[in-house]
GROMACS .gro file of C-alpha atoms in nm:
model
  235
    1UNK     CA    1   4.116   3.552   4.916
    2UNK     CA    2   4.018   3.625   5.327
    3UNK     CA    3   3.697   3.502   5.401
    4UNK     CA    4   3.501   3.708   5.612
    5UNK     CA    5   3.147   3.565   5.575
    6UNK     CA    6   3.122   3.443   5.896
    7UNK     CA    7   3.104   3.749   6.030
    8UNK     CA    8   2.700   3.886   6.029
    9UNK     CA    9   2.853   4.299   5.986
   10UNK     CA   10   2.995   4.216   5.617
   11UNK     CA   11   2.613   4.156   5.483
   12UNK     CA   12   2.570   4.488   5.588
   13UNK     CA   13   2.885   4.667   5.493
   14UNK     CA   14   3.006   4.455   5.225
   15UNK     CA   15   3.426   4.374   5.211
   16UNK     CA   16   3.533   4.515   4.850
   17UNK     CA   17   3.903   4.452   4.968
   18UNK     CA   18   3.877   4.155   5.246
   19UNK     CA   19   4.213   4.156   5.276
   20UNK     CA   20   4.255   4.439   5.433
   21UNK     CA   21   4.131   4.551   5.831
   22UNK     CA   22   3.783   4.591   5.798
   23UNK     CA   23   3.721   4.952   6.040
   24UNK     CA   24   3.324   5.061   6.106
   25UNK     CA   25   3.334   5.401   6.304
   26UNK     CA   26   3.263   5.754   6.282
   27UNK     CA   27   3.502   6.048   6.329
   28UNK     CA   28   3.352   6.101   6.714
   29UNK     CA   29   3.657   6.135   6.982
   30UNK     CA   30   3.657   5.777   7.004
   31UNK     CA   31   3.641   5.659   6.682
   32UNK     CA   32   3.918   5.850   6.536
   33UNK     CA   33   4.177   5.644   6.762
   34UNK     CA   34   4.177   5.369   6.518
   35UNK     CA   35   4.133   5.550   6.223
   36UNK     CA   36   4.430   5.787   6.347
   37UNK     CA   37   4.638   5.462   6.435
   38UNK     CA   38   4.579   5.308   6.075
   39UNK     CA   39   4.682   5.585   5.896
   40UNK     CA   40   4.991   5.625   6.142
   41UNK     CA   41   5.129   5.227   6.086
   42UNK     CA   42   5.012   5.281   5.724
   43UNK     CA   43   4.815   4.932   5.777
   44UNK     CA   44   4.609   4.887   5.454
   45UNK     CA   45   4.210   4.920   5.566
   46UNK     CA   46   3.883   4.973   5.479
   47UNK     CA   47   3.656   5.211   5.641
   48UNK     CA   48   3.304   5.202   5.666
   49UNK     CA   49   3.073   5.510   5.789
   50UNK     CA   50   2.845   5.390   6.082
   51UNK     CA   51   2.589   5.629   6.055
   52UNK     CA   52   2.430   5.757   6.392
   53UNK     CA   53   2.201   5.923   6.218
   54UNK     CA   54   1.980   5.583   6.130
   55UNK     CA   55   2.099   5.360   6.412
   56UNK     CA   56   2.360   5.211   6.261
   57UNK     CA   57   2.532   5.107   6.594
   58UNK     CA   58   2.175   4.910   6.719
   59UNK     CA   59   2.173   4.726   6.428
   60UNK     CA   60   2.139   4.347   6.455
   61UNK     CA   61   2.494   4.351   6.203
   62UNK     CA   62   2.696   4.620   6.403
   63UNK     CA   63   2.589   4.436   6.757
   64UNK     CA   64   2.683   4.100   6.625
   65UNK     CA   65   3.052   4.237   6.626
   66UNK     CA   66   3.008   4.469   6.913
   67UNK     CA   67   2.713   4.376   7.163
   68UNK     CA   68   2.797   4.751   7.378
   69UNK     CA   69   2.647   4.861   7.017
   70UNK     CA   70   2.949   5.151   7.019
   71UNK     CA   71   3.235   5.249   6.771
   72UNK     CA   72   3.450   5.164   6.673
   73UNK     CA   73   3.512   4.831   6.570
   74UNK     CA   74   3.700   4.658   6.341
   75UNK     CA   75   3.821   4.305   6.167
   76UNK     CA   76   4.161   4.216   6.138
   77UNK     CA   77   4.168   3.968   5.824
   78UNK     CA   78   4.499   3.869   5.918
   79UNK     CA   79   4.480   3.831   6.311
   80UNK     CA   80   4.669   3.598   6.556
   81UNK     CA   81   4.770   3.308   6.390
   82UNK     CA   82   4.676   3.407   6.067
   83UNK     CA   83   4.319   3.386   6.172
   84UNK     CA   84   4.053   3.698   6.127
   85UNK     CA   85   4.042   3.881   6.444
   86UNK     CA   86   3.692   4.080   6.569
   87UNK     CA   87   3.771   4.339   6.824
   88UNK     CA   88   3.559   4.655   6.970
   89UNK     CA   89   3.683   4.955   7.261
   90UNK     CA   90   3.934   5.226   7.082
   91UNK     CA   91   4.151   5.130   7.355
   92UNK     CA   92   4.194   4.742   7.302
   93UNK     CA   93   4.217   4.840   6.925
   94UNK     CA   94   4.505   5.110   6.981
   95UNK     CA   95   4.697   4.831   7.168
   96UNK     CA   96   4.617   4.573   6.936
   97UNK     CA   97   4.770   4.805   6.628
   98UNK     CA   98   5.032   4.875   6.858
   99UNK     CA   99   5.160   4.544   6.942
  100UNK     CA  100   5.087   4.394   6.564
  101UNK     CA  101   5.308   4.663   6.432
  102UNK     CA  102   5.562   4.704   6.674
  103UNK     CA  103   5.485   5.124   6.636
  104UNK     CA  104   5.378   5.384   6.890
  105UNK     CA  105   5.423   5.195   7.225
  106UNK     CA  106   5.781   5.141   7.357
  107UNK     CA  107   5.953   4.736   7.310
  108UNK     CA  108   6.105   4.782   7.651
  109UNK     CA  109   5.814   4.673   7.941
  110UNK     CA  110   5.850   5.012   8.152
  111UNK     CA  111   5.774   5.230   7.884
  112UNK     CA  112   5.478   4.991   7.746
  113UNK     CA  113   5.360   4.990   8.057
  114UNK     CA  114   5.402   5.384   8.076
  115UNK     CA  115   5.215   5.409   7.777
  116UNK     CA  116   4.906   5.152   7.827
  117UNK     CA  117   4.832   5.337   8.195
  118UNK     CA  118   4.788   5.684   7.984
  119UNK     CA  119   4.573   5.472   7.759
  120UNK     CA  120   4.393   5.344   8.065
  121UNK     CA  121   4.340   5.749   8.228
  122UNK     CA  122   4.222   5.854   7.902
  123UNK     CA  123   3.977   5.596   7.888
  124UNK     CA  124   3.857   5.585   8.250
  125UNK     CA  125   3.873   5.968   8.290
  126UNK     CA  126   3.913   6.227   7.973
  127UNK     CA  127   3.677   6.057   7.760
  128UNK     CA  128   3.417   6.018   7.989
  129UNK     CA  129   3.458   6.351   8.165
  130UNK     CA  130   3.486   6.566   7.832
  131UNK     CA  131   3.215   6.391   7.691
  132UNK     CA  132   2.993   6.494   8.021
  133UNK     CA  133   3.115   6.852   7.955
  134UNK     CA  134   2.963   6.856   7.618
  135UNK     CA  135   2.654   6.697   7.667
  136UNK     CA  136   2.559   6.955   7.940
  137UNK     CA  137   2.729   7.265   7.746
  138UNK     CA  138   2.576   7.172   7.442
  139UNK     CA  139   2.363   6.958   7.412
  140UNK     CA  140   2.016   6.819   7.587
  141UNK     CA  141   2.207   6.921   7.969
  142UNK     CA  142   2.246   7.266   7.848
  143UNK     CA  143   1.859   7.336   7.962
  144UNK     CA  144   1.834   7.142   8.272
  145UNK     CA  145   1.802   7.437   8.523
  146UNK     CA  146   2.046   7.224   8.802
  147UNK     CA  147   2.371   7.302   8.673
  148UNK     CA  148   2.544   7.135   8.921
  149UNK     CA  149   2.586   6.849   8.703
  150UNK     CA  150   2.768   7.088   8.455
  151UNK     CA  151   2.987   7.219   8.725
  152UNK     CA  152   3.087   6.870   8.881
  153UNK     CA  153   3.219   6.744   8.508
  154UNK     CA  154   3.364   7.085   8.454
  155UNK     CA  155   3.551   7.083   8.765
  156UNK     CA  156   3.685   6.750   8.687
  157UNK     CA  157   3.762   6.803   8.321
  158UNK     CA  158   3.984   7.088   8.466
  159UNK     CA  159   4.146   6.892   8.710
  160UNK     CA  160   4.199   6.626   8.432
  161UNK     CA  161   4.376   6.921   8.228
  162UNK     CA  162   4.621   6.997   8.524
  163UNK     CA  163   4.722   6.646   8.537
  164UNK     CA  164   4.832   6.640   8.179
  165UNK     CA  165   4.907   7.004   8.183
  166UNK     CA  166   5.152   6.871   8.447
  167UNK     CA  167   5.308   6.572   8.326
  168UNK     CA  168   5.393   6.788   7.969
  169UNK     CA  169   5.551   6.994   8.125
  170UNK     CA  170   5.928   6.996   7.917
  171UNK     CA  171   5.762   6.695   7.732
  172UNK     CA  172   5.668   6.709   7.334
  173UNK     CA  173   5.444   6.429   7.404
  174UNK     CA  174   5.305   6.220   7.689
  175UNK     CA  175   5.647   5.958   7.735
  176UNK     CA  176   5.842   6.254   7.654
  177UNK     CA  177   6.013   6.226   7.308
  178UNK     CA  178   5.825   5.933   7.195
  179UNK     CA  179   5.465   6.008   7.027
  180UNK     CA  180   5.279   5.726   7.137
  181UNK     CA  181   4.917   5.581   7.169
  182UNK     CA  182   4.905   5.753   7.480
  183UNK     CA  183   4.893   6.083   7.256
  184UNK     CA  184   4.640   5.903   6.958
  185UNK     CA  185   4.378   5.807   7.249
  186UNK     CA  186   4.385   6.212   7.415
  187UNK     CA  187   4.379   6.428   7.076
  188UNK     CA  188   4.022   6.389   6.948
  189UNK     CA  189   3.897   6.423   7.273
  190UNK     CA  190   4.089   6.751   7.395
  191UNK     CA  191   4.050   6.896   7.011
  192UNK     CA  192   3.649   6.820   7.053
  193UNK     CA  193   3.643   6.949   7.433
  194UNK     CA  194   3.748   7.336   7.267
  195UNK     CA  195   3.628   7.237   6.905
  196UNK     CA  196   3.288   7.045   6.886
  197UNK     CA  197   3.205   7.134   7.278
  198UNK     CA  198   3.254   7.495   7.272
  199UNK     CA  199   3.387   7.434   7.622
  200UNK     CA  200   3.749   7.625   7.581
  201UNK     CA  201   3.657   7.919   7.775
  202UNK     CA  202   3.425   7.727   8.029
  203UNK     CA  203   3.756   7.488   8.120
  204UNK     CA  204   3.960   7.790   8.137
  205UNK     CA  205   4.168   7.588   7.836
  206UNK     CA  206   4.405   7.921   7.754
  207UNK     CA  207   4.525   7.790   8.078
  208UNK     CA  208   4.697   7.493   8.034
  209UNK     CA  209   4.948   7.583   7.783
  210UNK     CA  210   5.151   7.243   7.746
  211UNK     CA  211   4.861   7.103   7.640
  212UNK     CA  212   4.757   7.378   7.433
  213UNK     CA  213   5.116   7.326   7.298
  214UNK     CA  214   5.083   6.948   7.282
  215UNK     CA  215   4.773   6.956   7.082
  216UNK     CA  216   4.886   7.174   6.825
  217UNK     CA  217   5.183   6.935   6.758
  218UNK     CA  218   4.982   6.645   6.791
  219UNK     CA  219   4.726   6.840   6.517
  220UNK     CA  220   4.972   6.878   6.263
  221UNK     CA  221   5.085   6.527   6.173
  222UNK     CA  222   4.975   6.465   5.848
  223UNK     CA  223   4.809   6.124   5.952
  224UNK     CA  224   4.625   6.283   6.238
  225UNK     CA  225   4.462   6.499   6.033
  226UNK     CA  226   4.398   6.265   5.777
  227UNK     CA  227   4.248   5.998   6.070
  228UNK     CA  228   4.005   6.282   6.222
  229UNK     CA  229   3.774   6.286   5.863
  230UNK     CA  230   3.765   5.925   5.835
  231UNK     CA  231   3.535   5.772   5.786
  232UNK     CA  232   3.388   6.066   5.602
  233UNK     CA  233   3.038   6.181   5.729
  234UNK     CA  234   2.774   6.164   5.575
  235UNK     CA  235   2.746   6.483   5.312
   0.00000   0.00000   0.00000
């Protein structure tokens, strides 16, 4: 039987199956990368629902495994060395999955490296843009009376849009035939940019149709849409 006492989160969120990879998220943009990734590899986990709702992030258990007190985070039972492995960022935990599993990043080193510098754009400039976007189209920013905040993140979400819009063109998926994490860390955030956001029409989306195209492909794997409910919310 894993042991996974030593780690503070489990008195909190109990391990009923400590032998599998312990995930603590929320279906936001960023927290359906791992979930999305686990269901791809088929990776036996359990998921438990970090609830924004009471703080669940700020919580001396949750901040003892990530101290930036975001999700996700997870622990591997079965980490390097046989050792359980604590890890936090969607991005480190995509490449982690990836490289444990040998699945959805390419074995030769140009293509991995192909794949980890979409990983790094979507990290350094979707997710934070997008997520910009919908705070001042929705929520709180929506009444400041200075929208040029709004118009500097929606400018830049749209020239984020023509880069990918760009390199998809001909492509099924962002190294071409190959659905990689480069795909799993962009499709919660573009889906939530038209979805969630309500920003489709204020992006001009209907205008970048390879990624319209992309996202509906990337939408109807079974695992993807079985990764964007989990965990599930709170009823």
């Amino acid at each position: 039987m894993n042991d996974l006492s030593d780690f503070p989160i489990t008195r909190r969120w109990p391990a009923h199956y400590p032998d599998r990879i312990q995930l603590y998220s929320l279906p936001t943009p960023n927290g359906v990368k791992a979930s999305i990734m686990l269901e791809e590899t088929g990776l036996p986990y359990e998921p438990h629902l970090v609830d924004f709702a009471k703080d669940d992030q700020k919580s001396v258990e949750f901040v003892s495994l990530n101290p930036n007190g975001k999700i996700p985070a997870m622990i591997d039972p079965d980490g390097p060395g046989g050792k359980p492995l604590a890890l936090f960022e969607s991005g480190a935990i995509l490449l982690y999955l990836a490289e444990k599993t040998g699945r959805f990043i390419p074995a030769d080193p140009a293509g991995r490296w192909e794949a980890i510098q979409w990983v790094m754009f979507q990290m350094g400039g979707v997710g934070p843009m997008f997520g910009q976007v919908g705070f001042f189209n929705k929520f709180a920013g929506k009444d400041w009376d200075d929208k040029r905040p709004l118009g500097r993140y929606v400018d830049e979400a749209k020239r984020l849009l023509g880069v990918m819009d760009g390199v998809l063109d001909g492509r099924d998926w962002f190294l071409g035939d190959a659905y990689t994490i480069a795909d799993i860390s962009m499709l919660g955030w573009v889906r939530n940019l038209i979805g969630f956001y309500e920003a489709g029409e204020l992006v001009g989306f209907d205008g970048y149709a390879n990624v319209a195209a992309w996202l509906e492909r990337g939408l109807a794997r079974p695992a993807v849409q079985r990764g964007l409910t989990i965990p599930a919310r709170p009823a």
